[in-house]
């Protein structure tokens, strides 16, 4: 497979994923019924599946023994956990809002790791 194509598909899916997450988090905090729409329930799974599959392919191409790839995987697990609190598991709008902000911060940590190829992310 073409590394350039997979990388750009991965980056596009990441961009769509975070934008859609922020919209859904806003709807979750504001109590919008938009979260119940079929498209809103299905699209994140499609986008995130493309993101994950591309990530696995890229890791296989690069070599998964890179420390920065492990940092991205650990941060991704944290992002997913905190993201579920932001969208559906948080008991109050305030707790969902705080979780959304933390999830967004984790996402930007992951972006920094990807750009700098360093677990220290933007601090490297």
PDB file of C-alpha atoms in Angstrom:
ATOM      1  CA  UNK A   1       0.000   0.000   0.000  1.00  0.00           C
ATOM      2  CA  UNK A   2       1.060   3.561  -0.561  1.00  0.00           C
ATOM      3  CA  UNK A   3       2.358   5.093   2.693  1.00  0.00           C
ATOM      4  CA  UNK A   4       1.482   8.644   1.592  1.00  0.00           C
ATOM      5  CA  UNK A   5      -2.144   7.704   0.840  1.00  0.00           C
ATOM      6  CA  UNK A   6      -2.631   5.782   4.106  1.00  0.00           C
ATOM      7  CA  UNK A   7      -1.025   8.573   6.145  1.00  0.00           C
ATOM      8  CA  UNK A   8      -3.264  11.231   4.624  1.00  0.00           C
ATOM      9  CA  UNK A   9      -6.376   9.088   4.986  1.00  0.00           C
ATOM     10  CA  UNK A  10      -5.397   8.585   8.644  1.00  0.00           C
ATOM     11  CA  UNK A  11      -4.918  12.345   9.160  1.00  0.00           C
ATOM     12  CA  UNK A  12      -8.217  13.140   7.425  1.00  0.00           C
ATOM     13  CA  UNK A  13     -10.061  10.616   9.580  1.00  0.00           C
ATOM     14  CA  UNK A  14      -8.385  12.091  12.693  1.00  0.00           C
ATOM     15  CA  UNK A  15      -9.548  15.577  11.735  1.00  0.00           C
ATOM     16  CA  UNK A  16     -13.097  14.392  11.069  1.00  0.00           C
ATOM     17  CA  UNK A  17     -13.071  12.394  14.287  1.00  0.00           C
ATOM     18  CA  UNK A  18     -12.145  15.315  16.551  1.00  0.00           C
ATOM     19  CA  UNK A  19     -14.512  17.766  14.840  1.00  0.00           C
ATOM     20  CA  UNK A  20     -17.383  15.305  15.102  1.00  0.00           C
ATOM     21  CA  UNK A  21     -16.425  14.519  18.719  1.00  0.00           C
ATOM     22  CA  UNK A  22     -16.525  18.214  19.659  1.00  0.00           C
ATOM     23  CA  UNK A  23     -19.938  18.630  18.034  1.00  0.00           C
ATOM     24  CA  UNK A  24     -21.315  15.556  19.806  1.00  0.00           C
ATOM     25  CA  UNK A  25     -19.783  16.661  23.115  1.00  0.00           C
ATOM     26  CA  UNK A  26     -21.487  20.031  22.751  1.00  0.00           C
ATOM     27  CA  UNK A  27     -24.796  18.291  22.044  1.00  0.00           C
ATOM     28  CA  UNK A  28     -24.247  16.031  25.051  1.00  0.00           C
ATOM     29  CA  UNK A  29     -23.572  18.944  27.398  1.00  0.00           C
ATOM     30  CA  UNK A  30     -26.493  20.953  26.024  1.00  0.00           C
ATOM     31  CA  UNK A  31     -28.905  18.012  26.114  1.00  0.00           C
ATOM     32  CA  UNK A  32     -29.629  18.102  22.386  1.00  0.00           C
ATOM     33  CA  UNK A  33     -31.733  15.407  20.792  1.00  0.00           C
ATOM     34  CA  UNK A  34     -29.328  15.411  17.841  1.00  0.00           C
ATOM     35  CA  UNK A  35     -27.320  12.671  19.573  1.00  0.00           C
ATOM     36  CA  UNK A  36     -30.213  10.292  18.906  1.00  0.00           C
ATOM     37  CA  UNK A  37     -30.112  10.684  15.117  1.00  0.00           C
ATOM     38  CA  UNK A  38     -29.099   7.583  13.218  1.00  0.00           C
ATOM     39  CA  UNK A  39     -26.307   9.299  11.260  1.00  0.00           C
ATOM     40  CA  UNK A  40     -24.836  10.723  14.464  1.00  0.00           C
ATOM     41  CA  UNK A  41     -24.791   7.258  16.026  1.00  0.00           C
ATOM     42  CA  UNK A  42     -23.220   5.511  13.007  1.00  0.00           C
ATOM     43  CA  UNK A  43     -20.774   8.057  11.525  1.00  0.00           C
ATOM     44  CA  UNK A  44     -18.300   8.120  14.455  1.00  0.00           C
ATOM     45  CA  UNK A  45     -17.891   4.340  14.239  1.00  0.00           C
ATOM     46  CA  UNK A  46     -17.175   4.502  10.506  1.00  0.00           C
ATOM     47  CA  UNK A  47     -14.733   7.406  10.854  1.00  0.00           C
ATOM     48  CA  UNK A  48     -12.943   5.893  13.846  1.00  0.00           C
ATOM     49  CA  UNK A  49     -12.703   2.478  12.156  1.00  0.00           C
ATOM     50  CA  UNK A  50     -10.967   4.096   9.162  1.00  0.00           C
ATOM     51  CA  UNK A  51      -8.715   6.000  11.585  1.00  0.00           C
ATOM     52  CA  UNK A  52      -7.777   2.857  13.528  1.00  0.00           C
ATOM     53  CA  UNK A  53      -7.257   0.627  10.477  1.00  0.00           C
ATOM     54  CA  UNK A  54      -5.010   3.238   8.866  1.00  0.00           C
ATOM     55  CA  UNK A  55      -3.126   3.618  12.152  1.00  0.00           C
ATOM     56  CA  UNK A  56      -2.503  -0.119  12.373  1.00  0.00           C
ATOM     57  CA  UNK A  57      -1.319  -0.228   8.752  1.00  0.00           C
ATOM     58  CA  UNK A  58       1.016   2.731   9.347  1.00  0.00           C
ATOM     59  CA  UNK A  59       2.388   1.160  12.532  1.00  0.00           C
ATOM     60  CA  UNK A  60       3.088  -2.037  10.611  1.00  0.00           C
ATOM     61  CA  UNK A  61       4.860  -0.050   7.866  1.00  0.00           C
ATOM     62  CA  UNK A  62       6.933   2.005  10.321  1.00  0.00           C
ATOM     63  CA  UNK A  63       7.561  -0.734  12.830  1.00  0.00           C
ATOM     64  CA  UNK A  64       5.443  -0.884  15.990  1.00  0.00           C
ATOM     65  CA  UNK A  65       8.492  -0.961  18.314  1.00  0.00           C
ATOM     66  CA  UNK A  66       8.775   2.830  18.150  1.00  0.00           C
ATOM     67  CA  UNK A  67       8.235   4.384  21.635  1.00  0.00           C
ATOM     68  CA  UNK A  68       6.106   7.178  20.202  1.00  0.00           C
ATOM     69  CA  UNK A  69       3.673   4.681  18.668  1.00  0.00           C
ATOM     70  CA  UNK A  70       3.205   3.050  22.074  1.00  0.00           C
ATOM     71  CA  UNK A  71       2.559   6.514  23.556  1.00  0.00           C
ATOM     72  CA  UNK A  72      -0.122   7.120  20.913  1.00  0.00           C
ATOM     73  CA  UNK A  73      -1.788   3.778  21.691  1.00  0.00           C
ATOM     74  CA  UNK A  74      -1.858   4.414  25.453  1.00  0.00           C
ATOM     75  CA  UNK A  75      -3.188   7.938  24.896  1.00  0.00           C
ATOM     76  CA  UNK A  76      -5.801   6.605  22.465  1.00  0.00           C
ATOM     77  CA  UNK A  77      -7.108   4.215  25.125  1.00  0.00           C
ATOM     78  CA  UNK A  78      -7.342   7.130  27.586  1.00  0.00           C
ATOM     79  CA  UNK A  79      -9.031   9.310  24.940  1.00  0.00           C
ATOM     80  CA  UNK A  80     -11.666   6.643  24.266  1.00  0.00           C
ATOM     81  CA  UNK A  81     -12.375   6.178  27.975  1.00  0.00           C
ATOM     82  CA  UNK A  82     -12.654   9.890  28.726  1.00  0.00           C
ATOM     83  CA  UNK A  83     -14.585  10.442  25.487  1.00  0.00           C
ATOM     84  CA  UNK A  84     -17.291   7.988  26.534  1.00  0.00           C
ATOM     85  CA  UNK A  85     -17.747   9.984  29.736  1.00  0.00           C
ATOM     86  CA  UNK A  86     -18.049  13.171  27.673  1.00  0.00           C
ATOM     87  CA  UNK A  87     -20.662  11.801  25.289  1.00  0.00           C
ATOM     88  CA  UNK A  88     -22.770   9.384  27.310  1.00  0.00           C
ATOM     89  CA  UNK A  89     -21.464   8.178  30.653  1.00  0.00           C
ATOM     90  CA  UNK A  90     -21.124  11.523  32.446  1.00  0.00           C
ATOM     91  CA  UNK A  91     -23.952  12.004  34.924  1.00  0.00           C
ATOM     92  CA  UNK A  92     -24.168  15.795  34.703  1.00  0.00           C
ATOM     93  CA  UNK A  93     -23.617  18.314  31.914  1.00  0.00           C
ATOM     94  CA  UNK A  94     -20.697  19.734  33.901  1.00  0.00           C
ATOM     95  CA  UNK A  95     -18.960  16.355  34.222  1.00  0.00           C
ATOM     96  CA  UNK A  96     -19.515  15.685  30.510  1.00  0.00           C
ATOM     97  CA  UNK A  97     -18.071  19.125  29.688  1.00  0.00           C
ATOM     98  CA  UNK A  98     -14.961  18.589  31.798  1.00  0.00           C
ATOM     99  CA  UNK A  99     -14.471  15.134  30.283  1.00  0.00           C
ATOM    100  CA  UNK A 100     -14.816  16.630  26.791  1.00  0.00           C
ATOM    101  CA  UNK A 101     -12.099  19.193  27.503  1.00  0.00           C
ATOM    102  CA  UNK A 102      -9.795  16.493  28.882  1.00  0.00           C
ATOM    103  CA  UNK A 103     -10.475  14.267  25.853  1.00  0.00           C
ATOM    104  CA  UNK A 104      -9.667  17.131  23.476  1.00  0.00           C
ATOM    105  CA  UNK A 105      -6.415  17.789  25.361  1.00  0.00           C
ATOM    106  CA  UNK A 106      -5.504  14.092  25.053  1.00  0.00           C
ATOM    107  CA  UNK A 107      -6.286  14.229  21.332  1.00  0.00           C
ATOM    108  CA  UNK A 108      -3.917  17.172  20.852  1.00  0.00           C
ATOM    109  CA  UNK A 109      -1.261  15.327  22.865  1.00  0.00           C
ATOM    110  CA  UNK A 110      -1.644  12.449  20.366  1.00  0.00           C
ATOM    111  CA  UNK A 111      -1.283  14.873  17.445  1.00  0.00           C
ATOM    112  CA  UNK A 112       1.908  16.255  18.991  1.00  0.00           C
ATOM    113  CA  UNK A 113       3.314  12.753  19.412  1.00  0.00           C
ATOM    114  CA  UNK A 114       2.493  11.971  15.777  1.00  0.00           C
ATOM    115  CA  UNK A 115       4.085  15.141  14.431  1.00  0.00           C
ATOM    116  CA  UNK A 116       7.215  15.056  16.581  1.00  0.00           C
ATOM    117  CA  UNK A 117       7.614  11.261  16.761  1.00  0.00           C
ATOM    118  CA  UNK A 118       8.283  11.708  20.467  1.00  0.00           C
ATOM    119  CA  UNK A 119       6.257  10.593  23.526  1.00  0.00           C
ATOM    120  CA  UNK A 120       6.865  14.057  25.014  1.00  0.00           C
ATOM    121  CA  UNK A 121       4.550  15.423  22.317  1.00  0.00           C
ATOM    122  CA  UNK A 122       4.654  19.226  22.080  1.00  0.00           C
ATOM    123  CA  UNK A 123       7.192  19.502  24.902  1.00  0.00           C
ATOM    124  CA  UNK A 124       9.957  17.786  22.920  1.00  0.00           C
TER     125      UNK A 124
END
